[in-house]
mmCIF file of C-alpha atoms in Angstrom:
data_model
loop_
_atom_site.group_PDB
_atom_site.id
_atom_site.type_symbol
_atom_site.label_atom_id
_atom_site.label_comp_id
_atom_site.label_asym_id
_atom_site.label_seq_id
_atom_site.Cartn_x
_atom_site.Cartn_y
_atom_site.Cartn_z
ATOM 1 C CA UNK A 1 59.602 -196.286 -173.422
ATOM 2 C CA UNK A 2 59.939 -197.239 -169.752
ATOM 3 C CA UNK A 3 61.917 -200.316 -168.715
ATOM 4 C CA UNK A 4 58.774 -202.108 -167.539
ATOM 5 C CA UNK A 5 57.344 -201.668 -171.045
ATOM 6 C CA UNK A 6 60.571 -203.014 -172.531
ATOM 7 C CA UNK A 7 60.382 -206.086 -170.313
ATOM 8 C CA UNK A 8 56.767 -206.681 -171.229
ATOM 9 C CA UNK A 9 57.894 -206.803 -174.864
ATOM 10 C CA UNK A 10 60.851 -209.057 -174.014
ATOM 11 C CA UNK A 11 58.634 -211.482 -172.107
ATOM 12 C CA UNK A 12 56.241 -211.517 -175.069
ATOM 13 C CA UNK A 13 59.207 -212.358 -177.313
ATOM 14 C CA UNK A 14 60.296 -215.183 -174.999
ATOM 15 C CA UNK A 15 56.821 -216.732 -174.948
ATOM 16 C CA UNK A 16 56.602 -216.345 -178.722
ATOM 17 C CA UNK A 17 59.942 -218.105 -179.150
ATOM 18 C CA UNK A 18 58.814 -220.878 -176.817
ATOM 19 C CA UNK A 19 55.566 -221.487 -178.681
ATOM 20 C CA UNK A 20 57.347 -221.364 -182.061
ATOM 21 C CA UNK A 21 59.963 -223.941 -181.038
ATOM 22 C CA UNK A 22 58.145 -226.102 -178.513
ATOM 23 C CA UNK A 23 55.056 -225.910 -180.701
ATOM 24 C CA UNK A 24 56.516 -228.087 -183.435
ATOM 25 C CA UNK A 25 57.989 -230.643 -181.054
ATOM 26 C CA UNK A 26 54.659 -230.877 -179.215
ATOM 27 C CA UNK A 27 53.170 -231.425 -182.663
ATOM 28 C CA UNK A 28 55.665 -234.156 -183.511
ATOM 29 C CA UNK A 29 54.923 -235.866 -180.195
ATOM 30 C CA UNK A 30 51.212 -235.859 -181.069
ATOM 31 C CA UNK A 31 52.026 -237.262 -184.512
ATOM 32 C CA UNK A 32 53.606 -240.363 -182.993
ATOM 33 C CA UNK A 33 50.031 -241.563 -182.605
ATOM 34 C CA UNK A 34 48.362 -239.809 -185.573
ATOM 35 C CA UNK A 35 50.941 -240.242 -188.338
ATOM 36 C CA UNK A 36 53.304 -243.107 -187.509
ATOM 37 C CA UNK A 37 52.090 -246.518 -188.665
ATOM 38 C CA UNK A 38 54.656 -248.654 -186.876
ATOM 39 C CA UNK A 39 57.434 -248.585 -184.308
ATOM 40 C CA UNK A 40 60.045 -247.703 -186.937
ATOM 41 C CA UNK A 41 58.167 -244.588 -188.037
ATOM 42 C CA UNK A 42 57.666 -243.531 -184.427
ATOM 43 C CA UNK A 43 61.415 -243.692 -184.037
ATOM 44 C CA UNK A 44 61.861 -241.478 -187.107
ATOM 45 C CA UNK A 45 59.514 -238.873 -185.635
ATOM 46 C CA UNK A 46 61.225 -238.933 -182.253
ATOM 47 C CA UNK A 47 64.621 -238.553 -183.922
ATOM 48 C CA UNK A 48 63.519 -235.409 -185.793
ATOM 49 C CA UNK A 49 63.234 -233.571 -182.467
ATOM 50 C CA UNK A 50 65.671 -235.633 -180.406
ATOM 51 C CA UNK A 51 68.586 -233.151 -180.635
ATOM 52 C CA UNK A 52 66.502 -230.023 -180.031
ATOM 53 C CA UNK A 53 63.493 -230.655 -177.756
ATOM 54 C CA UNK A 54 65.356 -229.947 -174.502
ATOM 55 C CA UNK A 55 66.869 -226.747 -175.900
ATOM 56 C CA UNK A 56 63.393 -225.578 -176.881
ATOM 57 C CA UNK A 57 62.270 -225.840 -173.254
ATOM 58 C CA UNK A 58 64.962 -223.354 -172.215
ATOM 59 C CA UNK A 59 62.679 -220.650 -173.614
ATOM 60 C CA UNK A 60 60.001 -221.622 -171.104
ATOM 61 C CA UNK A 61 62.447 -221.473 -168.187
ATOM 62 C CA UNK A 62 63.684 -218.081 -169.363
ATOM 63 C CA UNK A 63 60.156 -216.726 -169.851
ATOM 64 C CA UNK A 64 59.125 -217.905 -166.374
ATOM 65 C CA UNK A 65 62.278 -216.548 -164.765
ATOM 66 C CA UNK A 66 61.959 -213.200 -166.529
ATOM 67 C CA UNK A 67 58.336 -212.904 -165.421
ATOM 68 C CA UNK A 68 59.306 -213.672 -161.827
ATOM 69 C CA UNK A 69 62.094 -211.086 -161.818
ATOM 70 C CA UNK A 70 60.483 -208.316 -163.881
ATOM 71 C CA UNK A 71 56.849 -208.636 -162.759
ATOM 72 C CA UNK A 72 56.735 -210.470 -159.392
ATOM 73 C CA UNK A 73 53.080 -209.539 -158.750
ATOM 74 C CA UNK A 74 52.104 -211.004 -162.117
ATOM 75 C CA UNK A 75 54.095 -214.169 -161.436
ATOM 76 C CA UNK A 76 52.625 -214.606 -157.954
ATOM 77 C CA UNK A 77 49.014 -214.123 -159.048
ATOM 78 C CA UNK A 78 49.422 -216.243 -162.164
ATOM 79 C CA UNK A 79 51.061 -219.217 -160.492
ATOM 80 C CA UNK A 80 48.777 -219.184 -157.472
ATOM 81 C CA UNK A 81 45.567 -218.768 -159.466
ATOM 82 C CA UNK A 82 46.546 -221.187 -162.246
ATOM 83 C CA UNK A 83 48.261 -223.599 -159.888
ATOM 84 C CA UNK A 84 46.565 -226.848 -160.968
ATOM 85 C CA UNK A 85 46.813 -226.435 -164.774
ATOM 86 C CA UNK A 86 50.387 -225.169 -164.537
ATOM 87 C CA UNK A 87 51.291 -228.047 -162.222
ATOM 88 C CA UNK A 88 49.802 -230.472 -164.732
ATOM 89 C CA UNK A 89 51.863 -228.876 -167.502
ATOM 90 C CA UNK A 90 54.996 -229.147 -165.360
ATOM 91 C CA UNK A 91 54.346 -232.827 -164.600
ATOM 92 C CA UNK A 92 53.792 -233.503 -168.305
ATOM 93 C CA UNK A 93 57.055 -231.797 -169.240
ATOM 94 C CA UNK A 94 58.947 -233.817 -166.637
ATOM 95 C CA UNK A 95 57.425 -237.129 -167.750
ATOM 96 C CA UNK A 96 57.967 -236.186 -171.400
ATOM 97 C CA UNK A 97 61.662 -235.587 -170.841
ATOM 98 C CA UNK A 98 62.009 -238.875 -168.994
ATOM 99 C CA UNK A 99 60.146 -240.663 -171.797
ATOM 100 C CA UNK A 100 62.550 -239.363 -174.451
ATOM 101 C CA UNK A 101 65.555 -240.477 -172.415
ATOM 102 C CA UNK A 102 64.255 -243.802 -171.053
ATOM 103 C CA UNK A 103 62.391 -245.197 -174.061
ATOM 104 C CA UNK A 104 65.412 -246.956 -175.583
ATOM 105 C CA UNK A 105 67.054 -247.994 -172.305
ATOM 106 C CA UNK A 106 65.415 -251.427 -172.339
ATOM 107 C CA UNK A 107 64.560 -253.675 -175.318
ATOM 108 C CA UNK A 108 61.159 -254.952 -174.118
ATOM 109 C CA UNK A 109 58.311 -253.969 -176.452
ATOM 110 C CA UNK A 110 55.920 -253.070 -173.618
ATOM 111 C CA UNK A 111 58.541 -250.814 -172.043
ATOM 112 C CA UNK A 112 59.078 -248.836 -175.234
ATOM 113 C CA UNK A 113 55.376 -248.740 -176.127
ATOM 114 C CA UNK A 114 54.479 -247.295 -172.705
ATOM 115 C CA UNK A 115 57.038 -244.516 -173.046
ATOM 116 C CA UNK A 116 55.805 -243.760 -176.564
ATOM 117 C CA UNK A 117 52.278 -243.455 -175.173
ATOM 118 C CA UNK A 118 53.636 -241.078 -172.524
ATOM 119 C CA UNK A 119 55.252 -238.931 -175.239
ATOM 120 C CA UNK A 120 51.918 -238.630 -177.037
ATOM 121 C CA UNK A 121 49.861 -237.611 -173.992
ATOM 122 C CA UNK A 122 52.513 -235.339 -172.481
ATOM 123 C CA UNK A 123 52.688 -233.503 -175.795
ATOM 124 C CA UNK A 124 48.929 -233.226 -176.303
ATOM 125 C CA UNK A 125 47.968 -232.077 -172.787
ATOM 126 C CA UNK A 126 50.386 -229.102 -172.527
ATOM 127 C CA UNK A 127 49.592 -228.098 -176.126
ATOM 128 C CA UNK A 128 45.960 -227.722 -175.044
ATOM 129 C CA UNK A 129 46.519 -226.241 -171.570
ATOM 130 C CA UNK A 130 48.852 -223.460 -172.720
ATOM 131 C CA UNK A 131 46.048 -222.132 -174.888
ATOM 132 C CA UNK A 132 43.605 -222.325 -171.978
ATOM 133 C CA UNK A 133 46.029 -220.454 -169.714
ATOM 134 C CA UNK A 134 46.827 -217.617 -172.118
ATOM 135 C CA UNK A 135 43.215 -217.209 -173.181
ATOM 136 C CA UNK A 136 42.283 -216.667 -169.525
ATOM 137 C CA UNK A 137 45.103 -214.156 -169.076
ATOM 138 C CA UNK A 138 43.822 -212.097 -172.007
ATOM 139 C CA UNK A 139 40.139 -212.461 -171.102
ATOM 140 C CA UNK A 140 40.660 -211.572 -167.458
ATOM 141 C CA UNK A 141 40.132 -213.558 -164.276
ATOM 142 C CA UNK A 142 38.741 -212.932 -160.805
ATOM 143 C CA UNK A 143 41.397 -210.765 -159.127
ATOM 144 C CA UNK A 144 40.477 -208.844 -155.985
ATOM 145 C CA UNK A 145 41.748 -205.541 -154.572
ATOM 146 C CA UNK A 146 44.784 -207.327 -153.065
ATOM 147 C CA UNK A 147 45.772 -208.607 -156.520
ATOM 148 C CA UNK A 148 44.919 -212.167 -155.527
ATOM 149 C CA UNK A 149 43.036 -214.678 -157.651
ATOM 150 C CA UNK A 150 39.753 -215.523 -155.928
ATOM 151 C CA UNK A 151 38.182 -217.792 -158.549
ATOM 152 C CA UNK A 152 38.272 -221.562 -158.846
ATOM 153 C CA UNK A 153 39.588 -224.062 -161.365
ATOM 154 C CA UNK A 154 36.217 -224.324 -163.102
ATOM 155 C CA UNK A 155 36.285 -220.570 -163.746
ATOM 156 C CA UNK A 156 39.275 -221.192 -166.004
ATOM 157 C CA UNK A 157 37.307 -223.676 -168.127
ATOM 158 C CA UNK A 158 35.088 -221.116 -169.826
ATOM 159 C CA UNK A 159 34.153 -221.334 -173.540
ATOM 160 C CA UNK A 160 36.700 -218.698 -174.633
ATOM 161 C CA UNK A 161 39.553 -220.453 -172.823
ATOM 162 C CA UNK A 162 38.580 -223.899 -174.109
ATOM 163 C CA UNK A 163 38.507 -222.504 -177.636
ATOM 164 C CA UNK A 164 41.964 -221.062 -177.001
ATOM 165 C CA UNK A 165 43.123 -224.518 -175.981
ATOM 166 C CA UNK A 166 41.797 -225.986 -179.228
ATOM 167 C CA UNK A 167 43.645 -223.290 -181.176
ATOM 168 C CA UNK A 168 47.045 -224.085 -179.657
ATOM 169 C CA UNK A 169 46.420 -227.819 -179.946
ATOM 170 C CA UNK A 170 45.511 -227.710 -183.640
ATOM 171 C CA UNK A 171 48.097 -225.030 -184.484
ATOM 172 C CA UNK A 172 50.941 -226.916 -182.807
ATOM 173 C CA UNK A 173 49.847 -230.125 -184.519
ATOM 174 C CA UNK A 174 49.897 -228.359 -187.897
ATOM 175 C CA UNK A 175 53.275 -226.799 -187.082
ATOM 176 C CA UNK A 176 54.631 -230.229 -186.148
ATOM 177 C CA UNK A 177 53.225 -231.786 -189.299
ATOM 178 C CA UNK A 178 54.944 -229.345 -191.650
ATOM 179 C CA UNK A 179 58.145 -229.723 -189.590
ATOM 180 C CA UNK A 180 57.902 -233.490 -190.083
ATOM 181 C CA UNK A 181 57.462 -233.011 -193.829
ATOM 182 C CA UNK A 182 60.530 -230.755 -193.791
ATOM 183 C CA UNK A 183 62.701 -233.172 -191.819
ATOM 184 C CA UNK A 184 61.808 -236.556 -193.329
ATOM 185 C CA UNK A 185 62.065 -238.424 -196.635
ATOM 186 C CA UNK A 186 60.013 -241.113 -198.321
ATOM 187 C CA UNK A 187 56.477 -242.193 -197.582
ATOM 188 C CA UNK A 188 56.287 -240.580 -194.149
ATOM 189 C CA UNK A 189 57.068 -237.206 -195.739
ATOM 190 C CA UNK A 190 54.217 -237.583 -198.230
ATOM 191 C CA UNK A 191 51.748 -238.607 -195.539
ATOM 192 C CA UNK A 192 52.868 -235.693 -193.383
ATOM 193 C CA UNK A 193 52.099 -233.283 -196.207
ATOM 194 C CA UNK A 194 48.643 -234.817 -196.654
ATOM 195 C CA UNK A 195 47.921 -234.624 -192.932
ATOM 196 C CA UNK A 196 49.198 -231.033 -192.826
ATOM 197 C CA UNK A 197 46.361 -229.997 -195.144
ATOM 198 C CA UNK A 198 43.738 -231.482 -192.819
ATOM 199 C CA UNK A 199 45.388 -230.093 -189.685
ATOM 200 C CA UNK A 200 45.801 -226.676 -191.299
ATOM 201 C CA UNK A 201 42.154 -226.450 -192.308
ATOM 202 C CA UNK A 202 41.038 -227.436 -188.790
ATOM 203 C CA UNK A 203 43.409 -224.826 -187.379
ATOM 204 C CA UNK A 204 42.046 -222.149 -189.707
ATOM 205 C CA UNK A 205 38.471 -222.679 -188.497
ATOM 206 C CA UNK A 206 39.127 -222.561 -184.742
ATOM 207 C CA UNK A 207 41.896 -219.929 -184.946
ATOM 208 C CA UNK A 208 39.817 -217.507 -186.993
ATOM 209 C CA UNK A 209 36.912 -217.815 -184.565
ATOM 210 C CA UNK A 210 39.164 -217.335 -181.527
ATOM 211 C CA UNK A 211 41.123 -214.393 -182.949
ATOM 212 C CA UNK A 212 37.969 -212.609 -184.093
ATOM 213 C CA UNK A 213 36.466 -213.116 -180.628
ATOM 214 C CA UNK A 214 39.636 -211.645 -179.103
ATOM 215 C CA UNK A 215 39.616 -208.699 -181.477
ATOM 216 C CA UNK A 216 35.993 -207.838 -180.757
ATOM 217 C CA UNK A 217 36.442 -208.228 -177.004
ATOM 218 C CA UNK A 218 39.745 -206.427 -176.394
ATOM 219 C CA UNK A 219 41.492 -205.639 -179.661
ATOM 220 C CA UNK A 220 42.593 -202.417 -181.328
ATOM 221 C CA UNK A 221 44.173 -201.385 -184.625
ATOM 222 C CA UNK A 222 47.542 -203.023 -183.881
ATOM 223 C CA UNK A 223 46.005 -206.319 -182.861
ATOM 224 C CA UNK A 224 43.875 -206.254 -186.018
ATOM 225 C CA UNK A 225 47.050 -206.045 -188.114
ATOM 226 C CA UNK A 226 48.478 -209.017 -186.208
ATOM 227 C CA UNK A 227 45.239 -210.943 -186.812
ATOM 228 C CA UNK A 228 45.459 -210.257 -190.541
ATOM 229 C CA UNK A 229 49.096 -211.415 -190.632
ATOM 230 C CA UNK A 230 48.211 -214.608 -188.740
ATOM 231 C CA UNK A 231 45.391 -215.491 -191.128
ATOM 232 C CA UNK A 232 47.372 -214.627 -194.262
ATOM 233 C CA UNK A 233 50.440 -216.593 -193.174
ATOM 234 C CA UNK A 234 48.332 -219.655 -192.288
ATOM 235 C CA UNK A 235 46.731 -219.634 -195.734
ATOM 236 C CA UNK A 236 50.152 -219.160 -197.335
ATOM 237 C CA UNK A 237 51.559 -222.057 -195.267
ATOM 238 C CA UNK A 238 48.804 -224.328 -196.575
ATOM 239 C CA UNK A 239 49.491 -223.284 -200.166
ATOM 240 C CA UNK A 240 53.237 -223.817 -199.742
ATOM 241 C CA UNK A 241 52.593 -227.242 -198.260
ATOM 242 C CA UNK A 242 50.432 -228.233 -201.242
ATOM 243 C CA UNK A 243 53.195 -227.041 -203.570
ATOM 244 C CA UNK A 244 55.750 -229.227 -201.796
ATOM 245 C CA UNK A 245 57.694 -226.249 -200.413
ATOM 246 C CA UNK A 246 58.127 -227.592 -196.895
ATOM 247 C CA UNK A 247 60.671 -224.972 -195.838
ATOM 248 C CA UNK A 248 58.351 -222.123 -196.727
ATOM 249 C CA UNK A 249 55.398 -223.910 -195.197
ATOM 250 C CA UNK A 250 57.221 -224.371 -191.891
ATOM 251 C CA UNK A 251 58.433 -220.765 -191.853
ATOM 252 C CA UNK A 252 54.934 -219.470 -192.570
ATOM 253 C CA UNK A 253 53.324 -221.672 -189.921
ATOM 254 C CA UNK A 254 55.886 -220.168 -187.553
ATOM 255 C CA UNK A 255 54.832 -216.672 -188.649
ATOM 256 C CA UNK A 256 51.259 -217.672 -187.841
ATOM 257 C CA UNK A 257 52.270 -218.540 -184.281
ATOM 258 C CA UNK A 258 54.299 -215.350 -183.916
ATOM 259 C CA UNK A 259 51.452 -213.160 -185.178
ATOM 260 C CA UNK A 260 48.815 -214.921 -183.053
ATOM 261 C CA UNK A 261 50.880 -214.590 -179.860
ATOM 262 C CA UNK A 262 51.677 -210.969 -180.743
ATOM 263 C CA UNK A 263 47.961 -210.290 -181.094
ATOM 264 C CA UNK A 264 47.296 -211.683 -177.616
ATOM 265 C CA UNK A 265 49.990 -209.531 -176.023
ATOM 266 C CA UNK A 266 48.885 -206.453 -177.975
ATOM 267 C CA UNK A 267 45.329 -207.027 -176.757
ATOM 268 C CA UNK A 268 46.641 -207.408 -173.204
ATOM 269 C CA UNK A 269 48.913 -204.326 -172.933
ATOM 270 C CA UNK A 270 49.185 -202.296 -170.693
ATOM 271 C CA UNK A 271 47.608 -204.928 -168.443
ATOM 272 C CA UNK A 272 49.519 -208.084 -167.668
ATOM 273 C CA UNK A 273 46.554 -209.775 -165.992
ATOM 274 C CA UNK A 274 43.157 -208.043 -166.158
ATOM 275 C CA UNK A 275 40.632 -208.381 -163.367
ATOM 276 C CA UNK A 276 37.157 -209.443 -164.428
ATOM 277 C CA UNK A 277 35.766 -208.102 -161.133
ATOM 278 C CA UNK A 278 36.963 -204.507 -161.359
ATOM 279 C CA UNK A 279 39.312 -202.985 -163.927
ATOM 280 C CA UNK A 280 40.948 -200.960 -161.143
ATOM 281 C CA UNK A 281 42.135 -204.240 -159.611
ATOM 282 C CA UNK A 282 43.915 -205.336 -162.788
ATOM 283 C CA UNK A 283 47.629 -206.029 -162.763
ATOM 284 C CA UNK A 284 49.448 -203.698 -165.156
ATOM 285 C CA UNK A 285 53.015 -203.226 -166.326
ATOM 286 C CA UNK A 286 53.245 -200.421 -163.766
ATOM 287 C CA UNK A 287 51.804 -201.880 -160.558
ATOM 288 C CA UNK A 288 53.137 -205.406 -161.119
ATOM 289 C CA UNK A 289 56.736 -204.571 -162.031
ATOM 290 C CA UNK A 290 59.976 -204.707 -160.061
ATOM 291 C CA UNK A 291 61.988 -201.618 -159.175
ATOM 292 C CA UNK A 292 63.723 -199.661 -161.959
ATOM 293 C CA UNK A 293 67.120 -200.730 -160.577
ATOM 294 C CA UNK A 294 66.185 -204.428 -160.816
ATOM 295 C CA UNK A 295 64.950 -203.984 -164.371
ATOM 296 C CA UNK A 296 68.156 -202.137 -165.289
ATOM 297 C CA UNK A 297 70.367 -204.974 -164.007
ATOM 298 C CA UNK A 298 68.181 -207.525 -165.811
ATOM 299 C CA UNK A 299 68.492 -205.579 -169.052
ATOM 300 C CA UNK A 300 72.299 -205.659 -168.930
ATOM 301 C CA UNK A 301 72.330 -209.386 -168.152
ATOM 302 C CA UNK A 302 69.900 -210.118 -170.988
ATOM 303 C CA UNK A 303 71.939 -208.039 -173.442
ATOM 304 C CA UNK A 304 75.054 -210.106 -172.677
ATOM 305 C CA UNK A 305 73.568 -213.617 -172.392
ATOM 306 C CA UNK A 306 70.846 -213.637 -175.062
ATOM 307 C CA UNK A 307 73.096 -213.446 -178.170
ATOM 308 C CA UNK A 308 75.213 -216.338 -176.845
ATOM 309 C CA UNK A 309 72.159 -218.539 -176.291
ATOM 310 C CA UNK A 310 70.715 -217.698 -179.719
ATOM 311 C CA UNK A 311 74.007 -218.460 -181.469
ATOM 312 C CA UNK A 312 74.370 -221.801 -179.705
ATOM 313 C CA UNK A 313 70.801 -222.867 -180.406
ATOM 314 C CA UNK A 314 71.071 -221.771 -184.031
ATOM 315 C CA UNK A 315 74.259 -223.826 -184.379
ATOM 316 C CA UNK A 316 72.451 -226.884 -182.982
ATOM 317 C CA UNK A 317 69.717 -226.628 -185.603
ATOM 318 C CA UNK A 318 72.326 -226.184 -188.346
ATOM 319 C CA UNK A 319 74.248 -229.296 -187.299
ATOM 320 C CA UNK A 320 71.084 -231.448 -187.272
ATOM 321 C CA UNK A 321 69.524 -229.929 -190.387
ATOM 322 C CA UNK A 322 69.478 -233.050 -192.611
ATOM 323 C CA UNK A 323 66.369 -235.089 -193.399
ATOM 324 C CA UNK A 324 65.949 -238.593 -192.022
ATOM 325 C CA UNK A 325 63.841 -241.597 -192.928
ATOM 326 C CA UNK A 326 63.220 -245.191 -191.932
ATOM 327 C CA UNK A 327 66.377 -246.246 -193.775
ATOM 328 C CA UNK A 328 68.458 -244.227 -191.321
ATOM 329 C CA UNK A 329 67.140 -246.079 -188.254
ATOM 330 C CA UNK A 330 68.985 -249.168 -187.087
ATOM 331 C CA UNK A 331 66.640 -252.146 -186.804
ATOM 332 C CA UNK A 332 67.659 -252.893 -183.219
ATOM 333 C CA UNK A 333 66.750 -249.316 -182.216
ATOM 334 C CA UNK A 334 63.052 -250.093 -182.710
ATOM 335 C CA UNK A 335 62.960 -253.144 -180.449
#
């Protein structure tokens, strides 16, 4: 296997890790409007992801940086062609981080309510737009002979991409719901389990349609296996949730995300960004990659740094592993 193939796999792993981790905290942010009945319950939800949300975003920075270094042509075409949706995602992530930090800085109810509203929308919008972006990458976009995107923003809003956006939105919401059931106690836990069933069924409908469309359009035997794993794990996650096994349900919803993202990358390879105008103008792991020397240096750096980051992030989750409920929130923290 060539180094550019290795880095394609590594970038796929980074994006998978990002969607697995950021997926549930996007979901929890959405649940602040769908599940929480009062300010106290919103605080419980925010506290479930408070220690980890910023660490989850490190995966996005690493995935973007690795793409820039390993496949500069891919990065350039992607970020120039998808400039507006990616800018909107970036703005949402910035506002979302500020909202988490600023919400409790002042006691006024309007102040805190406005930041809570910001958390909801800046969780929902990226959850939808990431699906739109990756669906377009897999489907192919208008790339010319100079490897430049020549389409417009409306070209990105095609039925396949919009369906992809609905898949990530519903899947992340389901993932966040089972995470909430895993991390909370009392009434909010029971309502999270009930909502997880509804969110999971909605996810199953749109995800099955999207994955089958992908398989028919650009899949092969390997992607079909990934599709089967995604469907089976989603069904198993729903069954585990109904049985009250929140840990298993969360793990299996994570497997669903991993398998679905793996299917997209398997359908994409060896392209990294297909051209819908002419397949000879597609960006591939070969014509979009950096020099072998650059990839070699990157590989050594990744081999040294990655285990350290994984150990630290794993330790963070272990430290904050306990469940919380409304009884653990100080009354003054909700005002």
